[in-house]
Tab-separated table of C-alpha atoms and ligand atoms in Angstrom:
chain	number	residue	atom	x	y	z
A	1	MET	CA	-140.161	-114.538	-110.111
A	2	SER	CA	-137.327	-114.003	-108.015
A	3	GLY	CA	-133.413	-114.411	-108.798
A	4	SER	CA	-132.463	-116.289	-106.244
A	5	SER	CA	-134.491	-119.445	-103.887
A	6	SER	CA	-136.117	-119.712	-100.299
A	7	SER	CA	-134.326	-122.639	-99.554
A	8	THR	CA	-131.694	-121.293	-96.808
A	9	SER	CA	-131.519	-124.554	-94.340
A	10	SER	CA	-129.683	-126.790	-94.201
A	11	SER	CA	-129.733	-129.832	-97.150
A	12	ARG	CA	-129.898	-133.190	-96.698
A	13	PHE	CA	-129.216	-136.546	-97.853
A	14	LEU	CA	-132.908	-137.523	-99.906
A	15	LYS	CA	-134.050	-140.481	-101.295
A	16	ILE	CA	-134.709	-139.902	-104.882
A	17	GLY	CA	-137.719	-141.924	-106.739
A	18	MET	CA	-137.029	-141.535	-110.442
A	19	VAL	CA	-140.177	-142.438	-112.587
A	20	GLY	CA	-139.236	-142.284	-116.111
A	21	PHE	CA	-135.244	-143.284	-116.614
A	22	GLY	CA	-135.149	-142.358	-120.099
A	23	ASN	CA	-132.312	-140.056	-121.624
A	24	PHE	CA	-133.181	-136.789	-119.567
A	25	GLY	CA	-133.534	-139.660	-115.809
A	26	GLN	CA	-130.184	-140.976	-116.179
A	27	PHE	CA	-129.343	-137.143	-116.763
A	28	LEU	CA	-129.888	-135.984	-114.252
A	29	ALA	CA	-129.871	-139.162	-112.129
A	30	ASN	CA	-125.447	-139.330	-112.021
A	31	THR	CA	-125.468	-135.231	-110.657
A	32	MET	CA	-127.723	-136.782	-107.606
A	33	ILE	CA	-125.468	-140.165	-107.097
A	34	LYS	CA	-122.042	-137.465	-107.086
A	35	GLN	CA	-123.530	-135.663	-104.728
A	36	GLY	CA	-124.806	-138.621	-102.077
A	37	HIS	CA	-128.161	-138.491	-102.940
A	38	THR	CA	-129.357	-142.269	-103.157
A	39	ILE	CA	-131.441	-143.566	-106.135
A	40	THR	CA	-134.143	-146.217	-107.178
A	41	ALA	CA	-136.202	-146.037	-110.844
A	42	THR	CA	-138.766	-147.598	-112.690
A	43	SER	CA	-139.048	-146.169	-116.381
A	44	GLN	CA	-141.498	-148.746	-118.708
A	45	SER	CA	-138.287	-149.800	-120.174
A	46	ASP	CA	-136.121	-152.118	-118.446
A	47	TYR	CA	-133.113	-150.414	-117.038
A	48	SER	CA	-131.913	-152.967	-114.084
A	49	GLN	CA	-128.387	-153.034	-116.261
A	50	LEU	CA	-127.403	-150.016	-116.761
A	51	CYS	CA	-128.779	-148.802	-112.985
A	52	ALA	CA	-126.761	-151.493	-111.641
A	53	GLN	CA	-124.040	-150.360	-112.998
A	54	LEU	CA	-124.785	-147.494	-111.213
A	55	GLY	CA	-125.404	-148.044	-107.848
A	56	ILE	CA	-129.190	-147.671	-108.761
A	57	LEU	CA	-132.406	-150.004	-107.624
A	58	PHE	CA	-134.338	-150.549	-110.616
A	59	PHE	CA	-137.701	-151.697	-109.949
A	60	GLY	CA	-140.183	-153.429	-112.749
A	61	ASP	CA	-143.338	-153.568	-110.695
A	62	MET	CA	-144.521	-150.430	-109.763
A	63	GLU	CA	-146.522	-151.292	-106.244
A	64	ALA	CA	-143.198	-151.920	-105.257
A	65	PHE	CA	-140.509	-148.809	-106.810
A	66	LEU	CA	-143.488	-147.332	-104.871
A	67	GLY	CA	-143.497	-149.171	-101.483
A	68	GLU	CA	-139.923	-148.607	-100.945
A	69	ASP	CA	-140.374	-145.427	-98.912
A	70	ASN	CA	-138.860	-142.090	-101.199
A	71	ASP	CA	-138.205	-139.326	-99.663
A	72	VAL	CA	-139.161	-138.139	-102.924
A	73	ILE	CA	-140.552	-139.273	-106.024
A	74	LEU	CA	-138.984	-137.135	-109.663
A	75	LEU	CA	-141.807	-137.567	-112.826
A	76	CYS	CA	-139.306	-137.622	-115.216
A	77	THR	CA	-140.816	-139.412	-118.001
A	78	SER	CA	-142.215	-137.421	-121.548
A	79	ILE	CA	-144.931	-134.680	-121.294
A	80	VAL	CA	-147.589	-136.802	-123.546
A	81	SER	CA	-147.337	-139.468	-121.759
A	82	LEU	CA	-146.989	-138.557	-117.839
A	83	SER	CA	-151.370	-138.389	-117.988
A	84	LYS	CA	-151.016	-142.402	-118.213
A	85	VAL	CA	-148.071	-143.112	-115.475
A	86	LEU	CA	-149.866	-141.153	-113.733
A	87	LYS	CA	-153.303	-142.481	-113.011
A	88	SER	CA	-151.697	-145.758	-113.665
A	89	MET	CA	-150.268	-145.497	-110.487
A	90	PRO	CA	-151.182	-147.733	-107.723
A	91	PHE	CA	-150.290	-145.106	-104.942
A	92	HIS	CA	-152.043	-146.145	-101.502
A	93	CYS	CA	-148.656	-148.448	-101.588
A	94	LEU	CA	-146.944	-145.259	-100.933
A	95	LYS	CA	-145.877	-145.896	-97.368
A	96	ARG	CA	-146.720	-142.247	-96.130
A	97	PRO	CA	-147.226	-139.314	-97.094
A	98	THR	CA	-144.760	-138.023	-100.273
A	99	PHE	CA	-142.830	-135.476	-101.820
A	100	PHE	CA	-143.271	-135.352	-106.054
A	101	VAL	CA	-141.349	-133.577	-108.274
A	102	ASP	CA	-141.950	-133.447	-112.476
A	103	VAL	CA	-138.810	-132.025	-114.374
A	104	LEU	CA	-141.136	-131.762	-117.533
A	105	SER	CA	-140.680	-129.594	-119.988
A	106	VAL	CA	-143.770	-127.148	-119.957
A	107	LYS	CA	-145.259	-126.815	-116.649
A	108	GLU	CA	-149.868	-125.997	-116.496
A	109	HIS	CA	-149.750	-129.091	-117.568
A	110	PRO	CA	-148.236	-131.815	-114.731
A	111	ARG	CA	-148.931	-129.258	-111.734
A	112	ASP	CA	-152.766	-130.151	-113.346
A	113	VAL	CA	-152.072	-133.653	-113.505
A	114	LEU	CA	-150.202	-134.320	-110.572
A	115	LEU	CA	-153.231	-131.602	-108.003
A	116	GLN	CA	-156.205	-133.960	-109.910
A	117	VAL	CA	-154.204	-137.489	-108.622
A	118	LEU	CA	-152.071	-137.405	-106.108
A	119	PRO	CA	-153.464	-137.981	-102.675
A	120	GLU	CA	-154.051	-134.600	-101.348
A	121	GLU	CA	-151.148	-135.565	-97.892
A	122	SER	CA	-148.690	-134.744	-100.998
A	123	ASP	CA	-146.499	-132.801	-101.335
A	124	VAL	CA	-146.119	-130.872	-104.658
A	125	LEU	CA	-142.615	-128.938	-106.469
A	126	CYS	CA	-143.213	-127.778	-109.644
A	127	THR	CA	-139.698	-127.463	-111.942
A	128	HIS	CA	-137.955	-126.833	-114.953
A	129	PRO	CA	-134.625	-127.465	-115.335
A	130	MET	CA	-133.522	-126.231	-118.262
A	131	PHE	CA	-130.896	-127.490	-119.640
A	132	GLY	CA	-130.224	-131.040	-120.377
A	133	PRO	CA	-127.255	-132.982	-121.738
A	134	GLU	CA	-125.713	-130.925	-124.148
A	135	SER	CA	-126.034	-127.767	-122.407
A	136	GLY	CA	-124.928	-129.170	-119.295
A	137	LYS	CA	-121.930	-131.899	-120.071
A	138	ASN	CA	-119.124	-129.630	-118.271
A	139	GLY	CA	-121.796	-129.135	-115.550
A	140	TRP	CA	-124.040	-126.886	-114.147
A	141	LYS	CA	-123.532	-123.236	-113.080
A	142	ASP	CA	-124.578	-120.781	-114.105
A	143	LEU	CA	-127.798	-122.377	-115.567
A	144	ARG	CA	-131.252	-122.008	-115.178
A	145	PHE	CA	-133.603	-123.586	-113.051
A	146	MET	CA	-137.235	-122.610	-113.029
A	147	TYR	CA	-139.816	-123.874	-109.680
A	148	ASP	CA	-143.218	-123.409	-108.597
A	149	ARG	CA	-143.751	-124.464	-104.927
A	150	VAL	CA	-147.378	-125.831	-105.807
A	151	ARG	CA	-148.151	-127.727	-102.600
A	152	ILE	CA	-145.280	-127.527	-100.547
A	153	LYS	CA	-145.325	-128.063	-96.254
A	154	ASP	CA	-142.483	-130.074	-95.548
A	155	GLU	CA	-139.802	-127.690	-96.400
A	156	THR	CA	-136.711	-129.590	-95.085
A	157	ILE	CA	-137.422	-132.094	-98.716
A	158	CYS	CA	-138.027	-128.667	-100.583
A	159	SER	CA	-134.954	-127.560	-99.142
A	160	SER	CA	-132.651	-130.441	-99.172
A	161	PHE	CA	-134.423	-130.536	-103.001
A	162	LEU	CA	-133.741	-127.390	-105.047
A	163	GLN	CA	-130.115	-127.256	-103.240
A	164	ILE	CA	-130.208	-130.369	-105.487
A	165	PHE	CA	-129.293	-128.125	-108.037
A	166	GLU	CA	-128.362	-124.710	-106.418
A	167	ARG	CA	-124.570	-126.300	-104.840
A	168	GLU	CA	-124.213	-127.051	-109.326
A	169	GLY	CA	-124.630	-123.599	-109.370
A	170	CYS	CA	-127.835	-123.135	-111.139
A	171	LYS	CA	-129.904	-119.801	-111.556
A	172	MET	CA	-132.807	-120.703	-109.677
A	173	LEU	CA	-135.685	-119.013	-110.961
A	174	GLU	CA	-138.755	-119.577	-108.215
A	175	MET	CA	-142.310	-118.137	-110.898
A	176	THR	CA	-145.341	-119.791	-111.512
A	177	CYS	CA	-146.141	-122.621	-114.005
A	178	GLU	CA	-148.173	-119.893	-116.063
A	179	GLU	CA	-145.483	-117.205	-116.788
A	180	HIS	CA	-143.266	-120.363	-117.107
A	181	ASP	CA	-145.249	-121.304	-120.288
A	182	LYS	CA	-145.603	-118.733	-121.759
A	183	GLN	CA	-141.870	-117.604	-121.368
A	184	ALA	CA	-140.687	-120.629	-122.750
A	185	SER	CA	-143.065	-120.770	-125.889
A	186	LYS	CA	-141.548	-117.233	-127.260
A	187	SER	CA	-138.173	-118.399	-126.232
A	188	GLN	CA	-138.080	-122.850	-125.825
A	189	PHE	CA	-141.004	-123.751	-128.148
A	190	LEU	CA	-140.160	-121.399	-131.120
A	191	SER	CA	-136.559	-122.611	-131.237
A	192	HIS	CA	-137.580	-126.007	-131.682
A	193	VAL	CA	-139.402	-125.078	-134.178
A	194	ILE	CA	-137.193	-123.330	-136.019
A	195	GLY	CA	-134.871	-126.003	-135.095
A	196	ARG	CA	-136.729	-128.679	-136.907
A	197	ALA	CA	-137.650	-126.961	-139.997
A	198	LEU	CA	-134.517	-126.369	-140.928
A	199	ALA	CA	-133.631	-130.321	-140.351
A	200	GLU	CA	-136.697	-130.241	-143.045
A	201	MET	CA	-134.074	-128.297	-145.225
A	202	ASP	CA	-131.675	-130.930	-143.894
A	203	ILE	CA	-129.001	-127.519	-143.808
A	204	LYS	CA	-126.305	-129.668	-143.777
A	205	SER	CA	-121.853	-127.182	-142.994
A	206	THR	CA	-121.017	-125.129	-146.357
A	207	SER	CA	-117.602	-125.138	-147.397
A	208	ILE	CA	-117.977	-120.803	-146.922
A	209	ASP	CA	-120.018	-121.089	-144.404
A	210	THR	CA	-120.381	-117.619	-142.288
A	211	LYS	CA	-120.523	-118.475	-138.477
A	212	ASN	CA	-124.396	-117.145	-137.940
A	213	PHE	CA	-124.459	-119.978	-140.671
A	214	GLN	CA	-123.081	-122.356	-138.405
A	215	THR	CA	-125.252	-121.203	-135.717
A	216	LEU	CA	-128.110	-122.693	-136.933
A	217	VAL	CA	-126.498	-126.346	-138.049
A	218	GLN	CA	-125.648	-126.727	-134.069
A	219	LEU	CA	-128.887	-125.254	-134.016
A	220	LYS	CA	-130.510	-128.045	-135.680
A	221	GLU	CA	-127.823	-130.523	-134.648
A	222	ASN	CA	-129.052	-129.713	-130.905
A	223	ILE	CA	-132.501	-129.663	-131.496
A	224	MET	CA	-132.955	-132.652	-133.288
A	225	ARG	CA	-131.051	-135.412	-130.699
A	226	ASN	CA	-134.047	-135.046	-127.690
A	227	SER	CA	-137.461	-137.364	-128.710
A	228	PHE	CA	-140.347	-135.632	-130.967
A	229	ASP	CA	-142.417	-136.689	-127.743
A	230	LEU	CA	-140.951	-133.716	-126.314
A	231	PHE	CA	-141.509	-131.588	-129.147
A	232	SER	CA	-144.936	-133.020	-129.672
A	233	GLY	CA	-146.059	-132.013	-125.851
A	234	LEU	CA	-144.133	-128.724	-125.947
A	235	PHE	CA	-146.220	-127.614	-128.116
A	236	SER	CA	-150.259	-130.067	-127.008
A	237	HIS	CA	-149.440	-129.373	-123.270
A	238	ASN	CA	-148.611	-125.883	-123.665
A	239	LYS	CA	-151.360	-124.018	-124.972
A	240	PHE	CA	-149.404	-120.221	-125.390
A	241	ALA	CA	-147.957	-121.997	-128.046
A	242	LYS	CA	-150.636	-122.590	-130.624
A	243	GLN	CA	-150.606	-119.229	-131.080
A	244	GLU	CA	-146.299	-118.223	-131.206
A	245	LEU	CA	-147.094	-121.650	-134.108
A	246	GLU	CA	-148.764	-119.214	-136.281
A	247	ASN	CA	-147.096	-115.687	-134.810
A	248	LEU	CA	-143.754	-117.405	-136.542
A	249	GLU	CA	-145.678	-118.653	-140.171
A	250	LEU	CA	-147.206	-114.682	-140.229
A	251	ALA	CA	-143.016	-113.717	-139.049
A	252	LEU	CA	-142.184	-115.839	-142.194
A	253	GLY	CA	-144.939	-114.523	-144.844
A	254	LYS	CA	-143.880	-111.058	-143.795
A	255	VAL	CA	-140.795	-111.172	-144.102
A	256	LYS	CA	-140.807	-113.176	-148.043
A	257	GLN	CA	-143.362	-110.055	-148.934
A	258	ALA	CA	-140.968	-107.668	-147.608
A	259	LEU	CA	-138.644	-109.306	-150.405
A	260	LEU	CA	-140.854	-109.828	-152.668
A	261	GLN	CA	-142.216	-105.966	-152.935
A	262	SER	CA	-138.855	-104.748	-152.968
A	263	MET	CA	-137.872	-106.962	-155.671
A	264	ASN	CA	-141.335	-105.812	-157.704
A	265	GLU	CA	-139.876	-102.492	-157.174
A	266	GLU	CA	-136.151	-102.856	-158.789
A	267	GLN	CA	-137.731	-103.464	-161.740
A	268	ASP	CA	-140.383	-100.885	-162.591
B	1	LIG	P1	-138.637	-138.148	-123.424
B	1	LIG	O1	-139.064	-138.289	-124.457
B	1	LIG	O2	-139.571	-136.711	-123.564
B	1	LIG	O3	-139.124	-139.007	-122.720
B	1	LIG	C1	-138.314	-139.426	-121.959
B	1	LIG	C2	-139.068	-140.464	-120.464
B	1	LIG	O4	-140.571	-141.012	-121.316
B	1	LIG	C3	-137.986	-142.459	-120.940
B	1	LIG	O5	-138.037	-142.172	-119.570
B	1	LIG	C4	-139.173	-143.202	-120.809
B	1	LIG	O6	-139.005	-144.294	-120.731
B	1	LIG	C5	-140.168	-142.231	-121.157
B	1	LIG	N1	-142.235	-142.565	-121.342
B	1	LIG	C6	-142.564	-142.378	-122.714
B	1	LIG	N2	-143.082	-143.088	-123.626
B	1	LIG	C7	-143.439	-143.161	-122.041
B	1	LIG	C8	-145.423	-144.316	-121.668
B	1	LIG	N3	-145.681	-144.631	-123.108
B	1	LIG	N4	-145.344	-144.629	-121.182
B	1	LIG	C9	-144.105	-144.690	-119.565
B	1	LIG	N5	-143.330	-143.546	-119.654
B	1	LIG	C10	-143.128	-143.146	-121.193
B	1	LIG	O7	-136.796	-137.378	-122.930
B	1	LIG	P2	-136.279	-137.321	-122.536
B	1	LIG	O8	-135.245	-136.466	-122.935
B	1	LIG	O9	-135.725	-138.360	-121.207
B	1	LIG	O10	-136.935	-136.679	-120.802
B	1	LIG	C11	-138.368	-136.221	-119.989
B	1	LIG	C12	-138.523	-135.133	-119.322
B	1	LIG	O11	-137.814	-134.414	-118.892
B	1	LIG	C13	-139.154	-134.687	-120.526
B	1	LIG	O12	-140.991	-134.828	-119.934
B	1	LIG	C14	-139.232	-133.832	-120.523
B	1	LIG	O13	-139.534	-132.877	-120.585
B	1	LIG	C15	-138.283	-133.261	-119.852
B	1	LIG	N6	-136.720	-132.653	-120.009
B	1	LIG	C16	-135.361	-132.309	-121.219
B	1	LIG	C17	-134.393	-132.119	-120.759
B	1	LIG	C18	-133.825	-132.140	-122.742
B	1	LIG	O14	-133.127	-131.755	-122.471
B	1	LIG	N7	-134.197	-133.710	-123.083
B	1	LIG	C19	-134.573	-131.293	-120.312
B	1	LIG	C20	-135.761	-130.495	-118.987
B	1	LIG	C21	-135.979	-131.238	-118.701
B	1	LIG	P3	-138.820	-145.782	-120.840
B	1	LIG	O15	-137.031	-145.007	-121.420
B	1	LIG	O16	-138.829	-145.863	-119.956
B	1	LIG	O17	-139.394	-145.744	-122.755
C-alpha cells in the first residue's frame, strides 16, 4: 500500500462510457463532466431524459454503447448484478482494446469476474471511492480513493483516470483487492450492519439526546440511504464479511453476559 498515486504524467480528457447510471453513477458523472470529460451511459432503466439534461448520450442498446469507441468503460452497477451484466455484454462490438474500471464496494469479486470475462487485451483497474453522494456532497477533498492496478498496459489512460480523483483532492490509496476486502469487512461492512440493526430498532432522536446517540441516529440515516442491494453485496461478495458478522454477534453476547454477571454480583 502507498499513500500517493503513481500517476504523475499529464492528464487528458477521456471519453468515459458508464454502465449503470443509478445513484452512484450519476454522482460520479457530475464531477467528471465538470472536469471536461465526455460521458456516455447505459443502464437497465431508461435514463435518457436525465442524461439529455446533463449533456450525456444515453444508450438503451448495449451493442451501440460498446461501439461508441470509449477510452474507458466505467462499471457502476450493483455488486450483485455485475456478473450478469458483464456476461451479457457483446465485447465483439468494442472497436479497440478498451480500459475497464469498476467502482464496486467489494473488490475481489469484480477483479475475478473482469479477468474471467473480458478480452485479454482489455486493461483492468479495480477501484473503490470510499465516499458517496452524502459524504462527498461538498467535494471530495481528503476523501479516500482505493485502487488496484490489476492489468494495466495503457499507462496514459490509467494516469488520466486516476487524476480525476487526484484533482479533486482525494487521498489515493493503492492496495490489493484482497487487502481492501479484509479492511472493508472490519470497517464499511460493520458500519452498514450496525446502521441497519439500528434501523430495525427504529431508533429516533429524543429530547435528551447525547452526542453519542446523535452519532448513532446519523449513522442509521446515512446507511439507510443506500440500497439493500449494496448492503447484500457487501456481505455475499466479500469472503471476510461472514466472520465479521459472527464476531459482532459474539461481541454482543459477551457485552450482554458482562452486564448480567455484574447485576447478579450486585444482588449477591
Ligand atoms: P446499487 O444499488 O449498488 O447499484 C445500482 C445500480 O445497479 C444502478 O445503476 C442499477 O441500474 C444497476 N443495477 C441493479 N440491478 C441491475 C440488474 N439486474 N441489471 C443491470 N443493472 C442493475 O446503488 P449505487 O449506490 O448506485 O451503487 C452503484 C455501485 O457503486 C455499486 O457497485 C456500489 O457498491 C458502488 N459504490 C457506491 C457508493 C455509494 O455511496 N452509493 C460508494 C462507492 C461505491 P438501474 O438504475 O438502471 O436500475
